[in-house]
Amino acid sequence: DGVFLVSLYKLLSTLPQTTVVDIDKDAISKVRKRFSKSNIIDSDFLFLDIERKFDLIIGNPPYISKKNILPTQIKQCRKIHVNNGLKDREISNIWTAFLIKSCSLVNPSGILSFVLPAEFLQVKYAQEIRNFIVHNFARIEILSFRNFRFEDTEQNTIVLFAYKKTEKSKGVFFKEINSINELDDNIIFEKSELDSEMK
């Protein structure tokens, strides 16, 4: 409903050219009222044909398990995985296709930032996804929270920052904080043991 745009506006004092995609018509309506100059698309991101690349992609994909995904969405998720070099496997959750498709839309010096379920770090079916991220980005930073869940989610979440280019050290870095109040520009990410596992 525009929360990412509000944050960007506060940070930059103006909005760069932005494209917004959401399937929720109420959310899109709110964005149109507040940010009418943005390119606002009311569509299912999975089926949207996007030709251009982006400097920054910010997302909070839906966490929908296989039993609640439409057959057409399952087919499209598998297509997205295969088209990006992943194996043609059963789809366990819809967020994986959102993440993979978004990765393919980041320009060669761009950044991707996603709110993801903590299972990204934990479950076996996400191993191929983790490897995909490592092989497509120079630096990955993972932020987790000890005592915080994002509003309206029913599971623990992490924030993934992935940089196509970096002047910092390359690899996978991790930081766990107690609460969102600790977020600032001075967070120091530490080399993660996932760095070797994810290669």
Tab-separated table of C-alpha atoms in Angstrom:
chain	number	residue	atom	x	y	z
A	1	ASP	CA	0.000	0.000	0.000
A	2	GLY	CA	2.928	2.334	-0.630
A	3	VAL	CA	4.973	1.864	2.517
A	4	PHE	CA	8.173	1.278	0.516
A	5	LEU	CA	7.569	4.471	-1.452
A	6	VAL	CA	6.941	6.450	1.736
A	7	SER	CA	10.279	5.245	3.117
A	8	LEU	CA	12.117	6.098	-0.106
A	9	TYR	CA	10.566	9.556	-0.128
A	10	LYS	CA	11.633	10.198	3.486
A	11	LEU	CA	15.147	9.033	2.709
A	12	LEU	CA	15.627	10.891	-0.582
A	13	SER	CA	13.244	13.860	-0.144
A	14	THR	CA	11.961	13.046	-3.622
A	15	LEU	CA	10.960	9.928	-5.501
A	16	PRO	CA	12.991	8.634	-8.442
A	17	GLN	CA	11.147	7.022	-11.323
A	18	THR	CA	9.394	4.054	-9.752
A	19	THR	CA	7.312	1.103	-10.866
A	20	VAL	CA	4.854	-0.431	-8.412
A	21	VAL	CA	3.271	-3.856	-8.889
A	22	ASP	CA	0.564	-5.380	-6.703
A	23	ILE	CA	-2.382	-7.688	-7.264
A	24	ASP	CA	-4.331	-6.136	-4.367
A	25	LYS	CA	-6.676	-3.526	-5.849
A	26	ASP	CA	-7.177	-1.741	-2.506
A	27	ALA	CA	-3.428	-1.393	-2.020
A	28	ILE	CA	-2.993	-0.132	-5.587
A	29	SER	CA	-5.775	2.413	-5.037
A	30	LYS	CA	-3.962	3.798	-1.989
A	31	VAL	CA	-0.704	4.071	-3.931
A	32	ARG	CA	-2.402	5.857	-6.844
A	33	LYS	CA	-3.790	8.497	-4.477
A	34	ARG	CA	-0.420	9.189	-2.855
A	35	PHE	CA	2.050	8.601	-5.697
A	36	SER	CA	0.236	9.313	-8.937
A	37	LYS	CA	3.476	9.944	-10.861
A	38	SER	CA	4.719	6.384	-10.297
A	39	ASN	CA	4.164	3.683	-12.892
A	40	ILE	CA	1.488	1.693	-11.040
A	41	ILE	CA	0.563	-1.775	-12.292
A	42	ASP	CA	-2.410	-3.740	-10.955
A	43	SER	CA	-1.362	-7.276	-11.861
A	44	ASP	CA	-0.092	-10.630	-10.670
A	45	PHE	CA	3.690	-10.138	-10.723
A	46	LEU	CA	4.223	-13.786	-11.654
A	47	PHE	CA	2.538	-13.289	-15.042
A	48	LEU	CA	3.741	-9.772	-15.780
A	49	ASP	CA	6.060	-9.319	-18.783
A	50	ILE	CA	8.744	-6.802	-17.836
A	51	GLU	CA	11.353	-5.922	-20.434
A	52	ARG	CA	13.516	-3.418	-18.550
A	53	LYS	CA	16.008	-3.811	-15.700
A	54	PHE	CA	15.921	-1.888	-12.418
A	55	ASP	CA	18.515	-0.189	-10.188
A	56	LEU	CA	16.661	-1.229	-7.030
A	57	ILE	CA	13.971	-3.818	-6.410
A	58	ILE	CA	12.246	-3.877	-3.030
A	59	GLY	CA	9.715	-6.558	-2.249
A	60	ASN	CA	7.703	-8.409	0.322
A	61	PRO	CA	6.429	-11.417	-1.626
A	62	PRO	CA	3.428	-13.443	-0.506
A	63	TYR	CA	4.190	-16.515	1.595
A	64	ILE	CA	1.652	-18.968	0.192
A	65	SER	CA	2.223	-22.686	0.556
A	66	LYS	CA	1.544	-25.088	-2.308
A	67	LYS	CA	-1.869	-26.175	-1.029
A	68	ASN	CA	-3.167	-22.606	-1.400
A	69	ILE	CA	-1.574	-21.730	-4.772
A	70	LEU	CA	-3.690	-21.813	-7.916
A	71	PRO	CA	-2.660	-24.457	-10.492
A	72	THR	CA	-1.893	-21.693	-13.016
A	73	GLN	CA	0.408	-20.035	-10.452
A	74	ILE	CA	2.206	-23.305	-9.729
A	75	LYS	CA	2.808	-23.780	-13.451
A	76	GLN	CA	4.099	-20.216	-13.770
A	77	CYS	CA	6.355	-20.562	-10.709
A	78	ARG	CA	7.943	-23.659	-12.214
A	79	LYS	CA	8.405	-21.830	-15.512
A	80	ILE	CA	10.160	-18.937	-13.728
A	81	HIS	CA	12.481	-21.364	-11.933
A	82	VAL	CA	13.379	-23.289	-15.090
A	83	ASN	CA	13.830	-20.147	-17.210
A	84	ASN	CA	16.411	-18.946	-14.696
A	85	GLY	CA	18.426	-22.157	-14.679
A	86	LEU	CA	16.879	-23.873	-11.658
A	87	LYS	CA	15.622	-27.455	-11.633
A	88	ASP	CA	12.028	-28.265	-12.541
A	89	ARG	CA	10.909	-29.211	-9.031
A	90	GLU	CA	7.683	-29.142	-7.104
A	91	ILE	CA	6.872	-25.651	-5.814
A	92	SER	CA	6.680	-25.563	-2.026
A	93	ASN	CA	5.929	-21.863	-1.596
A	94	ILE	CA	5.198	-18.979	-3.957
A	95	TRP	CA	7.817	-16.550	-2.556
A	96	THR	CA	10.621	-18.429	-4.293
A	97	ALA	CA	9.360	-17.515	-7.786
A	98	PHE	CA	8.864	-13.875	-6.769
A	99	LEU	CA	12.460	-13.762	-5.564
A	100	ILE	CA	13.935	-15.502	-8.619
A	101	LYS	CA	11.994	-13.361	-11.085
A	102	SER	CA	13.017	-10.180	-9.245
A	103	CYS	CA	16.676	-11.228	-9.338
A	104	SER	CA	16.436	-11.485	-13.111
A	105	LEU	CA	15.200	-7.877	-13.286
A	106	VAL	CA	18.087	-6.266	-11.375
A	107	ASN	CA	20.539	-4.378	-13.585
A	108	PRO	CA	24.281	-5.259	-13.515
A	109	SER	CA	25.035	-2.744	-10.752
A	110	GLY	CA	21.669	-2.933	-8.972
A	111	ILE	CA	20.413	-3.924	-5.542
A	112	LEU	CA	17.652	-6.261	-4.427
A	113	SER	CA	16.054	-6.046	-0.980
A	114	PHE	CA	13.387	-8.535	0.077
A	115	VAL	CA	11.514	-9.396	3.246
A	116	LEU	CA	11.564	-13.202	3.257
A	117	PRO	CA	10.432	-16.001	5.553
A	118	ALA	CA	13.235	-17.310	7.753
A	119	GLU	CA	12.858	-20.651	5.970
A	120	PHE	CA	15.038	-19.122	3.255
A	121	LEU	CA	17.940	-19.941	5.592
A	122	GLN	CA	16.621	-23.203	6.979
A	123	VAL	CA	14.749	-25.519	4.664
A	124	LYS	CA	16.267	-27.948	2.194
A	125	TYR	CA	14.136	-26.871	-0.771
A	126	ALA	CA	15.535	-23.330	-0.450
A	127	GLN	CA	19.153	-24.519	-0.840
A	128	GLU	CA	19.045	-24.125	-4.613
A	129	ILE	CA	17.551	-20.634	-4.164
A	130	ARG	CA	20.331	-19.666	-1.744
A	131	ASN	CA	22.953	-20.881	-4.220
A	132	PHE	CA	21.248	-18.942	-7.002
A	133	ILE	CA	21.455	-15.724	-4.962
A	134	VAL	CA	25.142	-16.258	-4.161
A	135	HIS	CA	26.047	-16.907	-7.788
A	136	ASN	CA	24.171	-13.859	-9.050
A	137	PHE	CA	25.201	-11.223	-6.502
A	138	ALA	CA	28.601	-10.058	-5.287
A	139	ARG	CA	27.564	-9.343	-1.705
A	140	ILE	CA	24.628	-10.673	0.309
A	141	GLU	CA	23.611	-9.232	3.671
A	142	ILE	CA	21.024	-11.019	5.808
A	143	LEU	CA	19.355	-9.255	8.714
A	144	SER	CA	17.349	-11.231	11.252
A	145	PHE	CA	15.428	-10.212	14.349
A	146	ARG	CA	15.436	-11.946	17.747
A	147	ASN	CA	12.182	-10.485	19.038
A	148	PHE	CA	10.316	-9.125	16.068
A	149	ARG	CA	7.898	-10.243	13.408
A	150	PHE	CA	6.642	-8.056	10.621
A	151	GLU	CA	3.017	-7.099	11.011
A	152	ASP	CA	0.502	-9.571	9.558
A	153	THR	CA	3.019	-12.368	9.032
A	154	GLU	CA	2.590	-15.695	10.774
A	155	GLN	CA	6.242	-16.653	10.709
A	156	ASN	CA	9.672	-15.307	11.456
A	157	THR	CA	11.167	-13.176	8.746
A	158	ILE	CA	14.543	-11.944	7.569
A	159	VAL	CA	15.574	-9.067	5.340
A	160	LEU	CA	17.823	-9.919	2.400
A	161	PHE	CA	20.044	-7.267	0.779
A	162	ALA	CA	21.780	-8.441	-2.394
A	163	TYR	CA	24.253	-6.274	-4.323
A	164	LYS	CA	25.294	-6.960	-7.908
A	165	LYS	CA	28.434	-4.846	-7.371
A	166	THR	CA	30.116	-3.822	-4.156
A	167	GLU	CA	33.102	-1.875	-2.901
A	168	LYS	CA	32.861	-3.819	0.360
A	169	SER	CA	34.007	-7.402	0.915
A	170	LYS	CA	32.300	-9.968	-1.262
A	171	GLY	CA	30.411	-12.926	0.162
A	172	VAL	CA	27.561	-13.624	2.574
A	173	PHE	CA	27.206	-11.545	5.724
A	174	PHE	CA	24.782	-11.794	8.622
A	175	LYS	CA	23.531	-9.688	11.497
A	176	GLU	CA	20.959	-10.486	14.173
A	177	ILE	CA	19.415	-7.624	16.106
A	178	ASN	CA	16.890	-7.465	18.939
A	179	SER	CA	14.389	-5.105	17.384
A	180	ILE	CA	13.679	-2.800	14.487
A	181	ASN	CA	14.746	0.123	16.708
A	182	GLU	CA	18.376	-0.952	16.200
A	183	LEU	CA	18.218	-0.316	12.462
A	184	ASP	CA	20.575	2.427	11.318
A	185	ASP	CA	23.389	3.048	8.866
A	186	ASN	CA	26.003	1.794	11.320
A	187	ILE	CA	24.967	-1.853	11.415
A	188	ILE	CA	28.059	-4.008	11.005
A	189	PHE	CA	27.425	-7.260	9.197
A	190	GLU	CA	29.721	-10.170	10.034
A	191	LYS	CA	30.952	-12.890	7.683
A	192	SER	CA	28.420	-15.688	7.858
A	193	GLU	CA	29.044	-19.415	8.132
A	194	LEU	CA	26.473	-19.588	5.355
A	195	ASP	CA	29.116	-18.088	3.083
A	196	SER	CA	30.697	-21.482	2.456
A	197	GLU	CA	27.438	-23.425	2.594
A	198	MET	CA	25.795	-21.242	-0.027
A	199	LYS	CA	28.488	-21.585	-2.695
